[in-house]
Amino acid sequence: MQNESEHERLVSEATTMSSELSTRIEQVNFNQVPALIEVDGHRAWVVPERLWNSIQSIAFRVNDPAGEKELREKRRQDIRDQAERLANDPEDLAETAAIQHFIYGNQ
């Protein structure tokens, strides 16, 4: 019985702490300002997701420049491929021809 009530108390505390932490994380992401939290003498920074993603991106570039170069080349190739697809899209070509016909007539 004693162990059950202790267990229930611990579960309740953990649930409350989890809820408070979730609320704090939402606030940090909304305000875009890091916050230092402290629980039972332990401290940790809660950082906005956008900032954390930037930190991870910078760390990746610093720690793996060859991998970053490869990703950059892949992104460039993806952009070129997409531009080529868009430039050859039959609907876009038809719309461009219609606009040219409207502007220049049958010249």
Short mmCIF file of N, CA, C and O in Angstrom, two decimals:
data_model
loop_
_atom_site.label_atom_id
_atom_site.label_comp_id
_atom_site.label_asym_id
_atom_site.label_seq_id
_atom_site.Cartn_x
_atom_site.Cartn_y
_atom_site.Cartn_z
N MET A 1 0.82 -1.18 0.00
CA MET A 1 0.00 0.00 0.00
C MET A 1 0.88 1.26 0.00
O MET A 1 0.62 2.18 -0.75
N GLN A 2 1.88 1.26 0.86
CA GLN A 2 2.81 2.40 0.94
C GLN A 2 3.51 2.59 -0.40
O GLN A 2 3.63 3.72 -0.87
N ASN A 3 3.97 1.50 -1.01
CA ASN A 3 4.66 1.59 -2.30
C ASN A 3 3.73 2.09 -3.39
O ASN A 3 4.15 2.83 -4.27
N GLU A 4 2.46 1.67 -3.34
CA GLU A 4 1.50 2.13 -4.34
C GLU A 4 1.27 3.63 -4.24
O GLU A 4 1.25 4.32 -5.25
N SER A 5 1.11 4.14 -3.05
CA SER A 5 0.87 5.57 -2.90
C SER A 5 2.12 6.37 -3.28
O SER A 5 2.02 7.46 -3.85
N GLU A 6 3.29 5.85 -2.95
CA GLU A 6 4.54 6.51 -3.35
C GLU A 6 4.66 6.52 -4.87
O GLU A 6 5.04 7.52 -5.48
N HIS A 7 4.32 5.39 -5.49
CA HIS A 7 4.36 5.28 -6.94
C HIS A 7 3.39 6.27 -7.58
O HIS A 7 3.73 6.97 -8.53
N GLU A 8 2.18 6.37 -7.05
CA GLU A 8 1.18 7.30 -7.57
C GLU A 8 1.65 8.75 -7.42
O GLU A 8 1.45 9.57 -8.31
N ARG A 9 2.29 9.06 -6.31
CA ARG A 9 2.81 10.40 -6.09
C ARG A 9 3.90 10.72 -7.11
O ARG A 9 3.91 11.81 -7.71
N LEU A 10 4.80 9.77 -7.33
CA LEU A 10 5.88 9.98 -8.30
C LEU A 10 5.34 10.14 -9.72
O LEU A 10 5.79 11.00 -10.48
N VAL A 11 4.35 9.33 -10.06
CA VAL A 11 3.73 9.43 -11.38
C VAL A 11 3.06 10.79 -11.53
O VAL A 11 3.17 11.45 -12.56
N SER A 12 2.38 11.23 -10.49
CA SER A 12 1.70 12.52 -10.53
C SER A 12 2.71 13.65 -10.70
O SER A 12 2.51 14.58 -11.50
N GLU A 13 3.82 13.60 -9.95
CA GLU A 13 4.86 14.62 -10.07
C GLU A 13 5.47 14.63 -11.46
O GLU A 13 5.68 15.69 -12.06
N ALA A 14 5.75 13.43 -11.99
CA ALA A 14 6.34 13.33 -13.32
C ALA A 14 5.39 13.87 -14.38
O ALA A 14 5.81 14.58 -15.32
N THR A 15 4.12 13.58 -14.23
CA THR A 15 3.12 14.08 -15.18
C THR A 15 3.04 15.60 -15.13
O THR A 15 3.00 16.27 -16.17
N THR A 16 3.05 16.15 -13.92
CA THR A 16 3.01 17.61 -13.77
C THR A 16 4.25 18.25 -14.37
O THR A 16 4.16 19.24 -15.10
N MET A 17 5.42 17.68 -14.08
CA MET A 17 6.67 18.22 -14.62
C MET A 17 6.68 18.14 -16.15
O MET A 17 7.11 19.08 -16.82
N SER A 18 6.19 17.04 -16.68
CA SER A 18 6.13 16.87 -18.13
C SER A 18 5.22 17.92 -18.76
O SER A 18 5.55 18.52 -19.78
N SER A 19 4.08 18.14 -18.14
CA SER A 19 3.14 19.14 -18.64
C SER A 19 3.74 20.53 -18.58
O SER A 19 3.62 21.32 -19.53
N GLU A 20 4.40 20.86 -17.47
CA GLU A 20 5.04 22.16 -17.32
C GLU A 20 6.15 22.35 -18.36
O GLU A 20 6.29 23.43 -18.94
N LEU A 21 6.92 21.30 -18.59
CA LEU A 21 7.99 21.36 -19.57
C LEU A 21 7.42 21.55 -20.97
O LEU A 21 7.92 22.37 -21.75
N SER A 22 6.36 20.85 -21.30
CA SER A 22 5.72 21.00 -22.61
C SER A 22 5.23 22.43 -22.80
O SER A 22 5.41 23.02 -23.87
N THR A 23 4.63 22.98 -21.77
CA THR A 23 4.15 24.36 -21.83
C THR A 23 5.32 25.31 -22.04
O THR A 23 5.26 26.25 -22.85
N ARG A 24 6.40 25.09 -21.32
CA ARG A 24 7.59 25.95 -21.42
C ARG A 24 8.18 25.87 -22.82
O ARG A 24 8.58 26.89 -23.40
N ILE A 25 8.26 24.67 -23.38
CA ILE A 25 8.80 24.49 -24.73
C ILE A 25 7.93 25.23 -25.75
O ILE A 25 8.44 25.90 -26.65
N GLU A 26 6.62 25.15 -25.60
CA GLU A 26 5.71 25.87 -26.49
C GLU A 26 5.95 27.38 -26.39
O GLU A 26 5.96 28.09 -27.40
N GLN A 27 6.15 27.89 -25.16
CA GLN A 27 6.42 29.31 -24.97
C GLN A 27 7.72 29.72 -25.65
O GLN A 27 7.79 30.77 -26.30
N VAL A 28 8.74 28.90 -25.48
CA VAL A 28 10.05 29.20 -26.07
C VAL A 28 9.93 29.25 -27.59
O VAL A 28 10.45 30.15 -28.24
N ASN A 29 9.24 28.27 -28.18
CA ASN A 29 9.07 28.26 -29.63
C ASN A 29 8.24 29.44 -30.10
O ASN A 29 8.51 30.02 -31.15
N PHE A 30 7.23 29.83 -29.33
CA PHE A 30 6.38 30.96 -29.70
C PHE A 30 7.15 32.28 -29.61
O PHE A 30 7.12 33.09 -30.52
N ASN A 31 7.87 32.47 -28.51
CA ASN A 31 8.59 33.72 -28.27
C ASN A 31 9.94 33.78 -29.00
O ASN A 31 10.52 34.85 -29.12
N GLN A 32 10.44 32.63 -29.44
CA GLN A 32 11.74 32.54 -30.11
C GLN A 32 12.88 33.05 -29.24
O GLN A 32 13.82 33.68 -29.72
N VAL A 33 12.79 32.78 -27.93
CA VAL A 33 13.82 33.20 -26.98
C VAL A 33 14.22 31.98 -26.15
O VAL A 33 13.36 31.34 -25.53
N PRO A 34 15.53 31.63 -26.11
CA PRO A 34 15.95 30.50 -25.28
C PRO A 34 15.65 30.75 -23.80
O PRO A 34 15.57 31.90 -23.36
N ALA A 35 15.49 29.66 -23.05
CA ALA A 35 15.22 29.79 -21.62
C ALA A 35 16.03 28.74 -20.86
O ALA A 35 16.19 27.61 -21.31
N LEU A 36 16.54 29.14 -19.72
CA LEU A 36 17.26 28.23 -18.84
C LEU A 36 16.26 27.71 -17.81
O LEU A 36 15.61 28.48 -17.11
N ILE A 37 16.12 26.38 -17.77
CA ILE A 37 15.21 25.79 -16.78
C ILE A 37 16.02 25.02 -15.76
O ILE A 37 17.12 24.57 -16.04
N GLU A 38 15.45 24.88 -14.57
CA GLU A 38 16.14 24.17 -13.51
C GLU A 38 15.14 23.27 -12.79
O GLU A 38 14.06 23.71 -12.41
N VAL A 39 15.54 22.00 -12.63
CA VAL A 39 14.71 21.04 -11.93
C VAL A 39 15.63 20.23 -11.02
O VAL A 39 16.62 19.65 -11.48
N ASP A 40 15.30 20.22 -9.75
CA ASP A 40 16.08 19.45 -8.77
C ASP A 40 17.57 19.72 -8.86
O ASP A 40 18.40 18.81 -8.79
N GLY A 41 17.93 20.98 -9.06
CA GLY A 41 19.34 21.35 -9.10
C GLY A 41 20.01 21.11 -10.44
O GLY A 41 21.18 21.42 -10.61
N HIS A 42 19.31 20.55 -11.41
CA HIS A 42 19.85 20.33 -12.75
C HIS A 42 19.34 21.42 -13.67
O HIS A 42 18.17 21.77 -13.64
N ARG A 43 20.24 21.94 -14.49
CA ARG A 43 19.85 23.01 -15.40
C ARG A 43 19.99 22.56 -16.85
O ARG A 43 20.86 21.76 -17.17
N ALA A 44 19.13 23.12 -17.70
CA ALA A 44 19.21 22.85 -19.14
C ALA A 44 18.62 24.03 -19.90
O ALA A 44 17.70 24.69 -19.41
N TRP A 45 19.16 24.26 -21.06
CA TRP A 45 18.63 25.31 -21.94
C TRP A 45 17.55 24.71 -22.82
O TRP A 45 17.71 23.64 -23.39
N VAL A 46 16.46 25.43 -22.93
CA VAL A 46 15.42 25.11 -23.91
C VAL A 46 15.57 26.15 -25.01
O VAL A 46 15.53 27.35 -24.74
N VAL A 47 15.81 25.66 -26.21
CA VAL A 47 16.12 26.54 -27.34
C VAL A 47 15.00 26.44 -28.37
O VAL A 47 14.50 25.35 -28.64
N PRO A 48 14.60 27.57 -28.97
CA PRO A 48 13.57 27.51 -30.01
C PRO A 48 13.96 26.55 -31.13
O PRO A 48 15.14 26.46 -31.49
N GLU A 49 12.97 25.87 -31.66
CA GLU A 49 13.23 24.85 -32.67
C GLU A 49 13.98 25.42 -33.88
O GLU A 49 14.91 24.80 -34.39
N ARG A 50 13.59 26.60 -34.33
CA ARG A 50 14.24 27.21 -35.50
C ARG A 50 15.72 27.45 -35.22
O ARG A 50 16.59 27.17 -36.05
N LEU A 51 16.03 27.96 -34.03
CA LEU A 51 17.42 28.20 -33.64
C LEU A 51 18.18 26.88 -33.53
O LEU A 51 19.32 26.76 -33.97
N TRP A 52 17.54 25.87 -32.94
CA TRP A 52 18.18 24.56 -32.79
C TRP A 52 18.51 23.97 -34.16
O TRP A 52 19.58 23.41 -34.36
N ASN A 53 17.60 24.10 -35.11
CA ASN A 53 17.86 23.59 -36.46
C ASN A 53 19.05 24.31 -37.08
O ASN A 53 19.88 23.68 -37.75
N SER A 54 19.17 25.61 -36.85
CA SER A 54 20.32 26.36 -37.36
C SER A 54 21.61 25.90 -36.71
O SER A 54 22.63 25.74 -37.39
N ILE A 55 21.56 25.68 -35.42
CA ILE A 55 22.75 25.19 -34.70
C ILE A 55 23.18 23.84 -35.25
O ILE A 55 24.36 23.60 -35.51
N GLN A 56 22.22 22.95 -35.46
CA GLN A 56 22.55 21.62 -35.99
C GLN A 56 23.13 21.73 -37.40
O GLN A 56 24.07 21.02 -37.75
N SER A 57 22.57 22.62 -38.21
CA SER A 57 23.05 22.80 -39.57
C SER A 57 24.49 23.30 -39.57
O SER A 57 25.34 22.81 -40.32
N ILE A 58 24.78 24.27 -38.71
CA ILE A 58 26.14 24.80 -38.61
C ILE A 58 27.09 23.72 -38.11
O ILE A 58 28.20 23.55 -38.64
N ALA A 59 26.66 22.97 -37.11
CA ALA A 59 27.51 21.90 -36.57
C ALA A 59 27.80 20.87 -37.64
O ALA A 59 28.93 20.37 -37.76
N PHE A 60 26.80 20.53 -38.45
CA PHE A 60 27.01 19.57 -39.53
C PHE A 60 28.05 20.08 -40.52
O PHE A 60 28.95 19.36 -40.93
N ARG A 61 27.93 21.37 -40.87
CA ARG A 61 28.88 21.96 -41.82
C ARG A 61 30.30 21.95 -41.28
O ARG A 61 31.26 21.69 -42.00
N VAL A 62 30.43 22.24 -40.00
CA VAL A 62 31.76 22.30 -39.38
C VAL A 62 32.34 20.89 -39.24
O VAL A 62 33.52 20.67 -39.51
N ASN A 63 31.50 19.95 -38.81
CA ASN A 63 31.99 18.60 -38.54
C ASN A 63 32.13 17.72 -39.77
O ASN A 63 32.86 16.74 -39.74
N ASP A 64 31.42 18.05 -40.85
CA ASP A 64 31.48 17.21 -42.05
C ASP A 64 31.41 18.08 -43.30
O ASP A 64 30.42 18.08 -44.03
N PRO A 65 32.51 18.82 -43.59
CA PRO A 65 32.48 19.71 -44.75
C PRO A 65 32.27 18.96 -46.07
O PRO A 65 31.61 19.46 -46.97
N ALA A 66 32.81 17.75 -46.18
CA ALA A 66 32.63 16.98 -47.42
C ALA A 66 31.17 16.60 -47.60
O ALA A 66 30.61 16.69 -48.69
N GLY A 67 30.53 16.20 -46.51
CA GLY A 67 29.11 15.85 -46.56
C GLY A 67 28.26 17.06 -46.89
O GLY A 67 27.29 16.97 -47.65
N GLU A 68 28.64 18.21 -46.34
CA GLU A 68 27.91 19.45 -46.63
C GLU A 68 28.05 19.81 -48.10
O GLU A 68 27.09 20.21 -48.75
N LYS A 69 29.26 19.65 -48.64
CA LYS A 69 29.47 19.96 -50.06
C LYS A 69 28.61 19.05 -50.93
O LYS A 69 28.00 19.50 -51.90
N GLU A 70 28.56 17.79 -50.56
CA GLU A 70 27.75 16.83 -51.30
C GLU A 70 26.26 17.20 -51.26
O GLU A 70 25.56 17.18 -52.28
N LEU A 71 25.78 17.57 -50.07
CA LEU A 71 24.38 17.99 -49.94
C LEU A 71 24.10 19.26 -50.75
O LEU A 71 23.05 19.39 -51.38
N ARG A 72 25.04 20.19 -50.72
CA ARG A 72 24.88 21.44 -51.47
C ARG A 72 24.78 21.15 -52.97
O ARG A 72 23.93 21.69 -53.66
N GLU A 73 25.64 20.26 -53.46
CA GLU A 73 25.60 19.88 -54.88
C GLU A 73 24.28 19.18 -55.22
O GLU A 73 23.70 19.43 -56.27
N LYS A 74 23.81 18.33 -54.32
CA LYS A 74 22.54 17.64 -54.55
C LYS A 74 21.39 18.65 -54.61
O LYS A 74 20.52 18.57 -55.49
N ARG A 75 21.38 19.63 -53.68
CA ARG A 75 20.34 20.66 -53.71
C ARG A 75 20.39 21.46 -55.01
O ARG A 75 19.36 21.76 -55.62
N ARG A 76 21.60 21.80 -55.46
CA ARG A 76 21.74 22.54 -56.72
C ARG A 76 21.20 21.73 -57.89
O ARG A 76 20.51 22.26 -58.76
N GLN A 77 21.54 20.44 -57.91
CA GLN A 77 21.06 19.58 -58.99
C GLN A 77 19.54 19.46 -58.94
O GLN A 77 18.88 19.49 -59.98
N ASP A 78 18.98 19.33 -57.74
CA ASP A 78 17.52 19.28 -57.59
C ASP A 78 16.87 20.55 -58.14
O ASP A 78 15.84 20.49 -58.81
N ILE A 79 17.48 21.70 -57.85
CA ILE A 79 16.95 22.97 -58.34
C ILE A 79 17.02 23.02 -59.87
O ILE A 79 16.07 23.43 -60.54
N ARG A 80 18.16 22.58 -60.43
CA ARG A 80 18.30 22.56 -61.89
C ARG A 80 17.26 21.63 -62.52
O ARG A 80 16.63 21.99 -63.53
N ASP A 81 17.08 20.44 -61.91
CA ASP A 81 16.09 19.49 -62.44
C ASP A 81 14.68 20.06 -62.39
O ASP A 81 13.91 19.93 -63.35
N GLN A 82 14.36 20.72 -61.29
CA GLN A 82 13.03 21.31 -61.16
C GLN A 82 12.84 22.44 -62.17
O GLN A 82 11.79 22.56 -62.80
N ALA A 83 13.86 23.26 -62.36
CA ALA A 83 13.77 24.35 -63.34
C ALA A 83 13.58 23.79 -64.74
O ALA A 83 12.78 24.32 -65.53
N GLU A 84 14.27 22.72 -65.06
CA GLU A 84 14.12 22.10 -66.37
C GLU A 84 12.72 21.53 -66.56
O GLU A 84 12.10 21.70 -67.60
N ARG A 85 12.19 20.87 -65.52
CA ARG A 85 10.83 20.34 -65.59
C ARG A 85 9.83 21.46 -65.81
O ARG A 85 8.92 21.36 -66.63
N LEU A 86 10.01 22.55 -65.06
CA LEU A 86 9.08 23.68 -65.19
C LEU A 86 9.20 24.34 -66.56
O LEU A 86 8.20 24.75 -67.15
N ALA A 87 10.41 24.43 -67.07
CA ALA A 87 10.62 25.07 -68.38
C ALA A 87 10.00 24.24 -69.50
O ALA A 87 9.63 24.79 -70.54
N ASN A 88 9.87 22.94 -69.31
CA ASN A 88 9.33 22.07 -70.34
C ASN A 88 7.91 21.60 -70.04
O ASN A 88 7.41 20.70 -70.70
N ASP A 89 7.27 22.21 -69.08
CA ASP A 89 5.91 21.83 -68.72
C ASP A 89 4.96 22.23 -69.85
O ASP A 89 4.89 23.42 -70.21
N PRO A 90 4.22 21.28 -70.42
CA PRO A 90 3.33 21.59 -71.56
C PRO A 90 2.29 22.67 -71.23
O PRO A 90 2.00 23.53 -72.07
N GLU A 91 1.74 22.66 -70.03
CA GLU A 91 0.75 23.68 -69.66
C GLU A 91 1.39 25.06 -69.62
O GLU A 91 0.80 26.03 -70.10
N ASP A 92 2.59 25.14 -69.03
CA ASP A 92 3.28 26.43 -68.97
C ASP A 92 3.66 26.91 -70.36
O ASP A 92 3.54 28.10 -70.68
N LEU A 93 4.11 25.99 -71.21
CA LEU A 93 4.48 26.37 -72.57
C LEU A 93 3.25 26.87 -73.34
O LEU A 93 3.33 27.86 -74.08
N ALA A 94 2.12 26.20 -73.16
CA ALA A 94 0.88 26.62 -73.82
C ALA A 94 0.44 27.99 -73.32
O ALA A 94 0.02 28.85 -74.11
N GLU A 95 0.54 28.20 -72.01
CA GLU A 95 0.16 29.50 -71.44
C GLU A 95 1.08 30.60 -71.94
O GLU A 95 0.63 31.69 -72.30
N THR A 96 2.37 30.31 -72.03
CA THR A 96 3.33 31.29 -72.54
C THR A 96 3.02 31.62 -74.00
O THR A 96 3.03 32.79 -74.40
N ALA A 97 2.72 30.60 -74.79
CA ALA A 97 2.37 30.82 -76.20
C ALA A 97 1.10 31.67 -76.30
O ALA A 97 1.01 32.58 -77.15
N ALA A 98 0.12 31.40 -75.45
CA ALA A 98 -1.13 32.18 -75.47
C ALA A 98 -0.86 33.64 -75.11
O ALA A 98 -1.42 34.55 -75.73
N ILE A 99 -0.02 33.86 -74.13
CA ILE A 99 0.31 35.24 -73.73
C ILE A 99 1.06 35.95 -74.86
O ILE A 99 0.76 37.10 -75.19
N GLN A 100 2.01 35.25 -75.48
CA GLN A 100 2.76 35.85 -76.60
C GLN A 100 1.82 36.18 -77.76
O GLN A 100 1.93 37.22 -78.40
N HIS A 101 0.88 35.27 -78.03
CA HIS A 101 -0.09 35.51 -79.11
C HIS A 101 -0.96 36.73 -78.78
O HIS A 101 -1.24 37.55 -79.65
N PHE A 102 -1.35 36.83 -77.51
CA PHE A 102 -2.18 37.96 -77.09
C PHE A 102 -1.41 39.28 -77.25
O PHE A 102 -1.95 40.28 -77.70
N ILE A 103 -0.14 39.26 -76.86
CA ILE A 103 0.68 40.48 -76.91
C ILE A 103 1.08 40.83 -78.35
O ILE A 103 0.93 41.98 -78.78
N TYR A 104 1.57 39.85 -79.08
CA TYR A 104 2.16 40.12 -80.40
C TYR A 104 1.24 39.77 -81.56
O TYR A 104 1.55 40.11 -82.71
N GLY A 105 0.15 39.09 -81.30
CA GLY A 105 -0.75 38.69 -82.38
C GLY A 105 -0.13 37.58 -83.21
O GLY A 105 0.62 36.74 -82.71
N ASN A 106 -0.44 37.56 -84.50
CA ASN A 106 0.04 36.49 -85.38
C ASN A 106 1.32 36.86 -86.13
O ASN A 106 1.58 36.37 -87.20
N GLN A 107 2.11 37.75 -85.60
CA GLN A 107 3.32 38.20 -86.30
C GLN A 107 4.27 37.08 -86.56
O GLN A 107 4.68 36.26 -85.95
#
